[in-house]
Every structure is written in C-alpha cells, then in structure tokens.
PDB file of C-alpha atoms in Angstrom:
ATOM      1  CA  UNK M1008      -0.350  27.822  28.370  1.00 66.00           C
ATOM      2  CA  UNK M1009      -2.499  24.737  27.638  1.00 81.00           C
ATOM      3  CA  UNK M1010      -1.735  22.662  24.381  1.00 89.00           C
ATOM      4  CA  UNK M1011      -5.153  22.576  22.230  1.00 93.00           C
ATOM      5  CA  UNK M1012      -6.222  19.338  20.818  1.00 94.00           C
ATOM      6  CA  UNK M1013      -9.030  19.377  18.149  1.00 95.00           C
ATOM      7  CA  UNK M1014     -10.678  16.074  18.242  1.00 93.00           C
ATOM      8  CA  UNK M1015     -12.071  16.100  14.570  1.00 92.00           C
ATOM      9  CA  UNK M1016     -10.904  14.956  11.159  1.00 89.00           C
ATOM     10  CA  UNK M1017     -13.017  17.820   9.577  1.00 90.00           C
ATOM     11  CA  UNK M1018     -11.034  20.146   7.550  1.00 91.00           C
ATOM     12  CA  UNK M1019     -13.717  22.799   8.084  1.00 91.00           C
ATOM     13  CA  UNK M1020     -13.282  22.585  11.669  1.00 94.00           C
ATOM     14  CA  UNK M1021      -9.439  22.700  11.499  1.00 95.00           C
ATOM     15  CA  UNK M1022      -9.553  25.676   9.137  1.00 95.00           C
ATOM     16  CA  UNK M1023     -12.175  27.687  11.430  1.00 96.00           C
ATOM     17  CA  UNK M1024     -10.042  26.963  14.592  1.00 95.00           C
ATOM     18  CA  UNK M1025      -6.973  28.424  12.875  1.00 95.00           C
ATOM     19  CA  UNK M1026      -9.039  31.431  11.623  1.00 94.00           C
ATOM     20  CA  UNK M1027      -9.835  32.501  15.244  1.00 94.00           C
ATOM     21  CA  UNK M1028      -6.011  32.527  15.964  1.00 92.00           C
ATOM     22  CA  UNK M1029      -5.515  28.917  17.418  1.00 91.00           C
ATOM     23  CA  UNK M1030      -2.953  27.840  15.018  1.00 89.00           C
ATOM     24  CA  UNK M1031      -0.992  25.604  17.340  1.00 91.00           C
ATOM     25  CA  UNK M1032      -3.040  22.515  17.880  1.00 94.00           C
ATOM     26  CA  UNK M1033      -2.856  18.878  17.331  1.00 93.00           C
ATOM     27  CA  UNK M1034      -5.462  17.022  15.506  1.00 95.00           C
ATOM     28  CA  UNK M1035      -6.708  13.808  17.013  1.00 91.00           C
ATOM     29  CA  UNK M1036      -9.707  11.724  15.778  1.00 90.00           C
ATOM     30  CA  UNK M1037     -11.775   9.772  18.562  1.00 83.00           C
ATOM     31  CA  UNK M1038     -13.406   6.568  18.106  1.00 86.00           C
ATOM     32  CA  UNK M1039     -16.566   7.206  20.101  1.00 86.00           C
ATOM     33  CA  UNK M1040     -20.128   5.907  20.553  1.00 84.00           C
ATOM     34  CA  UNK M1041     -22.334   8.312  18.705  1.00 86.00           C
ATOM     35  CA  UNK M1042     -25.672   6.735  19.854  1.00 86.00           C
ATOM     36  CA  UNK M1043     -27.865   8.747  22.183  1.00 91.00           C
ATOM     37  CA  UNK M1044     -31.140   8.073  24.260  1.00 90.00           C
ATOM     38  CA  UNK M1045     -34.220   8.950  22.198  1.00 89.00           C
ATOM     39  CA  UNK M1046     -35.703  11.242  24.667  1.00 92.00           C
ATOM     40  CA  UNK M1047     -32.993  13.898  24.232  1.00 94.00           C
ATOM     41  CA  UNK M1048     -33.709  17.260  22.637  1.00 94.00           C
ATOM     42  CA  UNK M1049     -31.444  18.347  19.552  1.00 94.00           C
ATOM     43  CA  UNK M1050     -29.314  20.429  21.802  1.00 96.00           C
ATOM     44  CA  UNK M1051     -29.010  17.676  24.277  1.00 96.00           C
ATOM     45  CA  UNK M1052     -28.114  15.081  21.624  1.00 95.00           C
ATOM     46  CA  UNK M1053     -25.306  16.905  20.093  1.00 95.00           C
ATOM     47  CA  UNK M1054     -23.779  17.779  23.423  1.00 97.00           C
ATOM     48  CA  UNK M1055     -24.126  14.026  24.673  1.00 96.00           C
ATOM     49  CA  UNK M1056     -22.179  12.974  21.446  1.00 95.00           C
ATOM     50  CA  UNK M1057     -19.678  15.635  21.749  1.00 95.00           C
ATOM     51  CA  UNK M1058     -18.879  14.548  25.437  1.00 94.00           C
ATOM     52  CA  UNK M1059     -18.839  11.023  24.389  1.00 94.00           C
ATOM     53  CA  UNK M1060     -16.002  12.058  21.866  1.00 93.00           C
ATOM     54  CA  UNK M1061     -14.125  14.096  24.507  1.00 92.00           C
ATOM     55  CA  UNK M1062     -14.293  11.009  27.001  1.00 90.00           C
ATOM     56  CA  UNK M1063     -12.810   8.730  24.010  1.00 89.00           C
ATOM     57  CA  UNK M1064      -9.519  10.698  24.148  1.00 82.00           C
ATOM     58  CA  UNK M1065      -7.202  10.444  27.256  1.00 66.00           C
ATOM     59  CA  UNK M1066      -5.900  14.038  27.350  1.00 66.00           C
ATOM     60  CA  UNK M1067      -2.629  14.944  29.207  1.00 69.00           C
ATOM     61  CA  UNK M1068      -2.391  17.179  32.022  1.00 74.00           C
ATOM     62  CA  UNK M1069      -1.489  20.328  29.943  1.00 83.00           C
ATOM     63  CA  UNK M1070      -4.084  19.942  27.289  1.00 90.00           C
ATOM     64  CA  UNK M1071      -7.479  21.203  26.419  1.00 93.00           C
ATOM     65  CA  UNK M1072      -9.432  18.918  24.096  1.00 94.00           C
ATOM     66  CA  UNK M1073     -12.103  20.565  21.793  1.00 96.00           C
ATOM     67  CA  UNK M1074     -14.598  18.119  20.469  1.00 96.00           C
ATOM     68  CA  UNK M1075     -17.846  18.939  18.357  1.00 96.00           C
ATOM     69  CA  UNK M1076     -20.826  17.183  16.870  1.00 95.00           C
ATOM     70  CA  UNK M1077     -22.982  18.949  14.213  1.00 95.00           C
ATOM     71  CA  UNK M1078     -26.634  17.654  13.082  1.00 95.00           C
ATOM     72  CA  UNK M1079     -29.230  18.912  10.851  1.00 97.00           C
ATOM     73  CA  UNK M1080     -32.898  18.748  11.931  1.00 97.00           C
ATOM     74  CA  UNK M1081     -35.904  19.337   9.761  1.00 97.00           C
ATOM     75  CA  UNK M1082     -39.262  19.172  11.505  1.00 92.00           C
ATOM     76  CA  UNK M1083     -37.467  17.714  14.515  1.00 84.00           C
ATOM     77  CA  UNK M1084     -36.231  14.758  12.403  1.00 91.00           C
ATOM     78  CA  UNK M1085     -32.285  14.171  12.189  1.00 93.00           C
ATOM     79  CA  UNK M1086     -30.773  14.311   8.898  1.00 95.00           C
ATOM     80  CA  UNK M1087     -27.405  12.710   9.101  1.00 90.00           C
ATOM     81  CA  UNK M1088     -24.639  12.040   6.594  1.00 92.00           C
ATOM     82  CA  UNK M1089     -26.135  10.655   3.229  1.00 96.00           C
ATOM     83  CA  UNK M1090     -24.982   7.067   2.593  1.00 95.00           C
ATOM     84  CA  UNK M1091     -24.783   7.721  -1.251  1.00 96.00           C
ATOM     85  CA  UNK M1092     -25.616  10.368  -4.015  1.00 96.00           C
ATOM     86  CA  UNK M1093     -29.292   9.169  -4.172  1.00 97.00           C
ATOM     87  CA  UNK M1094     -29.695   9.849  -0.456  1.00 97.00           C
ATOM     88  CA  UNK M1095     -28.023  13.289  -0.692  1.00 97.00           C
ATOM     89  CA  UNK M1096     -30.363  14.208  -3.515  1.00 97.00           C
ATOM     90  CA  UNK M1097     -33.176  13.337  -1.457  1.00 97.00           C
ATOM     91  CA  UNK M1098     -32.199  14.901   1.515  1.00 97.00           C
ATOM     92  CA  UNK M1099     -31.567  18.444  -0.372  1.00 98.00           C
ATOM     93  CA  UNK M1100     -34.974  17.854  -2.038  1.00 98.00           C
ATOM     94  CA  UNK M1101     -36.585  17.650   1.568  1.00 97.00           C
ATOM     95  CA  UNK M1102     -34.869  20.803   2.674  1.00 98.00           C
ATOM     96  CA  UNK M1103     -35.424  22.609  -0.343  1.00 98.00           C
ATOM     97  CA  UNK M1104     -38.206  25.527   0.186  1.00 98.00           C
ATOM     98  CA  UNK M1105     -38.296  24.904   3.979  1.00 98.00           C
ATOM     99  CA  UNK M1106     -36.499  26.132   7.099  1.00 98.00           C
ATOM    100  CA  UNK M1107     -34.211  23.589   9.144  1.00 98.00           C
ATOM    101  CA  UNK M1108     -31.967  23.812  12.247  1.00 98.00           C
ATOM    102  CA  UNK M1109     -28.473  23.070  12.451  1.00 98.00           C
ATOM    103  CA  UNK M1110     -27.184  22.412  16.055  1.00 97.00           C
ATOM    104  CA  UNK M1111     -23.699  21.817  17.071  1.00 97.00           C
ATOM    105  CA  UNK M1112     -22.565  20.783  20.570  1.00 97.00           C
ATOM    106  CA  UNK M1113     -19.006  21.477  21.664  1.00 98.00           C
ATOM    107  CA  UNK M1114     -17.198  20.100  24.720  1.00 96.00           C
ATOM    108  CA  UNK M1115     -13.933  21.500  26.219  1.00 96.00           C
ATOM    109  CA  UNK M1116     -11.959  19.095  28.348  1.00 94.00           C
ATOM    110  CA  UNK M1117      -8.899  19.175  30.417  1.00 91.00           C
ATOM    111  CA  UNK M1118      -7.843  16.580  32.949  1.00 88.00           C
ATOM    112  CA  UNK M1119      -9.888  18.250  35.817  1.00 87.00           C
ATOM    113  CA  UNK M1120     -12.593  20.188  33.955  1.00 90.00           C
ATOM    114  CA  UNK M1121     -15.200  19.909  31.358  1.00 93.00           C
ATOM    115  CA  UNK M1122     -17.666  22.346  29.820  1.00 95.00           C
ATOM    116  CA  UNK M1123     -20.212  21.586  27.100  1.00 97.00           C
ATOM    117  CA  UNK M1124     -22.474  24.005  25.117  1.00 98.00           C
ATOM    118  CA  UNK M1125     -24.476  24.044  22.117  1.00 97.00           C
ATOM    119  CA  UNK M1126     -25.332  26.571  19.336  1.00 98.00           C
ATOM    120  CA  UNK M1127     -28.383  26.648  17.008  1.00 98.00           C
ATOM    121  CA  UNK M1128     -28.833  28.319  13.623  1.00 98.00           C
ATOM    122  CA  UNK M1129     -31.965  28.294  11.510  1.00 98.00           C
ATOM    123  CA  UNK M1130     -31.437  28.027   7.673  1.00 98.00           C
ATOM    124  CA  UNK M1131     -33.843  28.515   4.931  1.00 98.00           C
ATOM    125  CA  UNK M1132     -33.517  27.129   1.444  1.00 97.00           C
ATOM    126  CA  UNK M1133     -34.926  28.413  -1.649  1.00 98.00           C
ATOM    127  CA  UNK M1134     -36.992  26.000  -3.770  1.00 98.00           C
ATOM    128  CA  UNK M1135     -34.366  24.042  -5.908  1.00 98.00           C
ATOM    129  CA  UNK M1136     -34.895  22.258  -9.122  1.00 97.00           C
ATOM    130  CA  UNK M1137     -33.902  18.526  -9.653  1.00 97.00           C
ATOM    131  CA  UNK M1138     -31.217  19.683 -11.926  1.00 97.00           C
ATOM    132  CA  UNK M1139     -29.769  22.207  -9.526  1.00 98.00           C
ATOM    133  CA  UNK M1140     -29.773  19.651  -6.675  1.00 98.00           C
ATOM    134  CA  UNK M1141     -28.095  16.932  -9.082  1.00 97.00           C
ATOM    135  CA  UNK M1142     -25.589  19.523 -10.057  1.00 98.00           C
ATOM    136  CA  UNK M1143     -24.641  20.138  -6.519  1.00 98.00           C
ATOM    137  CA  UNK M1144     -24.378  16.463  -5.403  1.00 97.00           C
ATOM    138  CA  UNK M1145     -22.302  15.474  -8.625  1.00 96.00           C
ATOM    139  CA  UNK M1146     -19.801  18.258  -8.432  1.00 97.00           C
ATOM    140  CA  UNK M1147     -19.511  18.688  -4.704  1.00 95.00           C
ATOM    141  CA  UNK M1148     -19.840  15.230  -3.482  1.00 83.00           C
ATOM    142  CA  UNK M1149     -21.630  16.139   0.038  1.00 93.00           C
ATOM    143  CA  UNK M1150     -21.494  12.749   1.452  1.00 92.00           C
ATOM    144  CA  UNK M1151     -19.287  13.796   4.410  1.00 90.00           C
ATOM    145  CA  UNK M1152     -21.923  16.589   5.710  1.00 92.00           C
ATOM    146  CA  UNK M1153     -24.781  16.335   7.926  1.00 92.00           C
ATOM    147  CA  UNK M1154     -27.949  17.162   5.857  1.00 96.00           C
ATOM    148  CA  UNK M1155     -25.938  16.694   2.570  1.00 97.00           C
ATOM    149  CA  UNK M1156     -24.784  20.087   2.109  1.00 97.00           C
ATOM    150  CA  UNK M1157     -22.084  22.515   2.872  1.00 95.00           C
ATOM    151  CA  UNK M1158     -23.164  26.153   3.270  1.00 95.00           C
ATOM    152  CA  UNK M1159     -19.791  27.321   2.127  1.00 94.00           C
ATOM    153  CA  UNK M1160     -19.979  25.552  -1.162  1.00 96.00           C
ATOM    154  CA  UNK M1161     -22.060  26.353  -4.391  1.00 97.00           C
ATOM    155  CA  UNK M1162     -25.464  25.521  -2.813  1.00 97.00           C
ATOM    156  CA  UNK M1163     -24.975  27.906   0.025  1.00 96.00           C
ATOM    157  CA  UNK M1164     -24.250  30.898  -2.291  1.00 96.00           C
ATOM    158  CA  UNK M1165     -27.144  29.983  -4.815  1.00 96.00           C
ATOM    159  CA  UNK M1166     -29.777  28.119  -2.503  1.00 97.00           C
ATOM    160  CA  UNK M1167     -29.870  29.616   0.886  1.00 97.00           C
ATOM    161  CA  UNK M1168     -32.310  32.444   1.218  1.00 97.00           C
ATOM    162  CA  UNK M1169     -31.540  33.135   4.941  1.00 97.00           C
ATOM    163  CA  UNK M1170     -29.724  32.386   8.131  1.00 97.00           C
ATOM    164  CA  UNK M1171     -30.664  33.104  11.632  1.00 98.00           C
ATOM    165  CA  UNK M1172     -27.583  32.446  14.069  1.00 97.00           C
ATOM    166  CA  UNK M1173     -24.165  31.771  13.372  1.00 97.00           C
ATOM    167  CA  UNK M1174     -22.963  31.093   9.730  1.00 97.00           C
ATOM    168  CA  UNK M1175     -19.994  29.211  11.120  1.00 97.00           C
ATOM    169  CA  UNK M1176     -22.022  26.919  13.242  1.00 97.00           C
ATOM    170  CA  UNK M1177     -23.639  25.819   9.965  1.00 96.00           C
ATOM    171  CA  UNK M1178     -20.126  24.981   8.768  1.00 94.00           C
ATOM    172  CA  UNK M1179     -19.639  22.935  11.990  1.00 93.00           C
ATOM    173  CA  UNK M1180     -18.063  24.883  14.593  1.00 96.00           C
ATOM    174  CA  UNK M1181     -19.543  27.889  16.207  1.00 97.00           C
ATOM    175  CA  UNK M1182     -16.282  29.976  16.691  1.00 96.00           C
ATOM    176  CA  UNK M1183     -17.400  33.085  18.017  1.00 96.00           C
ATOM    177  CA  UNK M1184     -18.970  31.313  21.033  1.00 97.00           C
ATOM    178  CA  UNK M1185     -16.034  28.824  21.111  1.00 97.00           C
ATOM    179  CA  UNK M1186     -13.626  31.758  21.381  1.00 96.00           C
ATOM    180  CA  UNK M1187     -15.501  33.212  24.417  1.00 96.00           C
ATOM    181  CA  UNK M1188     -15.910  29.699  25.969  1.00 96.00           C
ATOM    182  CA  UNK M1189     -12.265  28.893  25.610  1.00 95.00           C
ATOM    183  CA  UNK M1190     -11.103  32.214  27.225  1.00 93.00           C
ATOM    184  CA  UNK M1191     -13.317  31.377  30.501  1.00 93.00           C
ATOM    185  CA  UNK M1192     -12.370  27.563  30.272  1.00 93.00           C
ATOM    186  CA  UNK M1193      -8.479  28.525  30.070  1.00 89.00           C
ATOM    187  CA  UNK M1194      -8.694  31.033  33.050  1.00 87.00           C
ATOM    188  CA  UNK M1195     -10.100  28.362  35.252  1.00 83.00           C
ATOM    189  CA  UNK M1196      -7.135  25.978  34.597  1.00 81.00           C
ATOM    190  CA  UNK M1197      -4.346  25.745  37.128  1.00 74.00           C
ATOM    191  CA  UNK M1198      -1.185  27.519  36.356  1.00 66.00           C
TER     192      UNK M1198
END
C-alpha cells in the first residue's frame, strides 16, 4: 500500500482527508511557484498551481502525494486571500447578493505517475449588511481563505442561499471526486 502525503498546511484539507478514511498520512508543505500564465481558464489555473506544488515535493517510491489549490472567481476575476480585514470586508461585500465560482485543482503524484483534475462549485450569497460582514470578519478572521470566507463557518450557515456542486470543494478539497480518483490512481501503481 502506498503511503499518502498531503501537501497542505490547511487544517480543513487535513480534516476532510481523514473523514474519507485516509487517516494515516503525512503532511508536508511545499514551497512552490503559484504564478500562472494569464490566458488560462479558472480550471486550468488551479490545476497548474496544484501541479507546481506537487513538483516541488520529491516523493519517495512508495508515496502518493496529494496537492490542491482552491480559488474563488467572481465574474471571472480571481479573489485570493485578503491581505487584511479591510480587504476581507470588501471581498465579502462584492460576493454578497451574487453568485460566484469556487474551483479546486488537485494533483495526485507518484514517482512514475501524475493525474490532475478540477472541481467547480457555484455559490450564491444572500445580500449582507455591513454589520453582518464586519461581525464575520472580526470574529472569524478569514485572512487565510480564498474569497475571505469559510463555508463551514457562521457566514456559510447564515449567508449562503444556494450551492451547486460539491460543498466540500468550497471548503478546499472535493473529497468525493478525490476518493474515486485515488482508487483508480492506486490501482495503476506497481505492486
């Protein structure tokens, strides 16, 4: 059996991987170039960055490395992680009352094989007041989240009207698809 390596410092990704029954994995955080060519589509961007993260880790022969990158897009414009609370409030205000896309790219890598795929979810926020936005930012500190929010937090419970696609993808790891992809990937590895 291959040893699993999750290349992410995200506690959400670690929890999600454990929740699908992969409890014996090592965490390594790659230092990778996260730039991308400007002509790429959102799905191509996240796969490109995920692949770069996987290339930054030298895996051993018996390892499967899992890397991921999640981005939020509003009207095809990327909303990254906010630099401060003011930027977080501005991002959430832009999302409020609108639909946006959350796209995650995942790469599976062994010493001889590589597989990348993406998952896209559409999320619609309700209209939010300035007070609601300020409450969330001040109490949940969303600076480490693309688009300045976590769907699993207060704002997800109170501010999200609908979601089309994987809820877990919005958290940062499309675990149902990952589980299927891992099964196929591991079957192809030499015994």
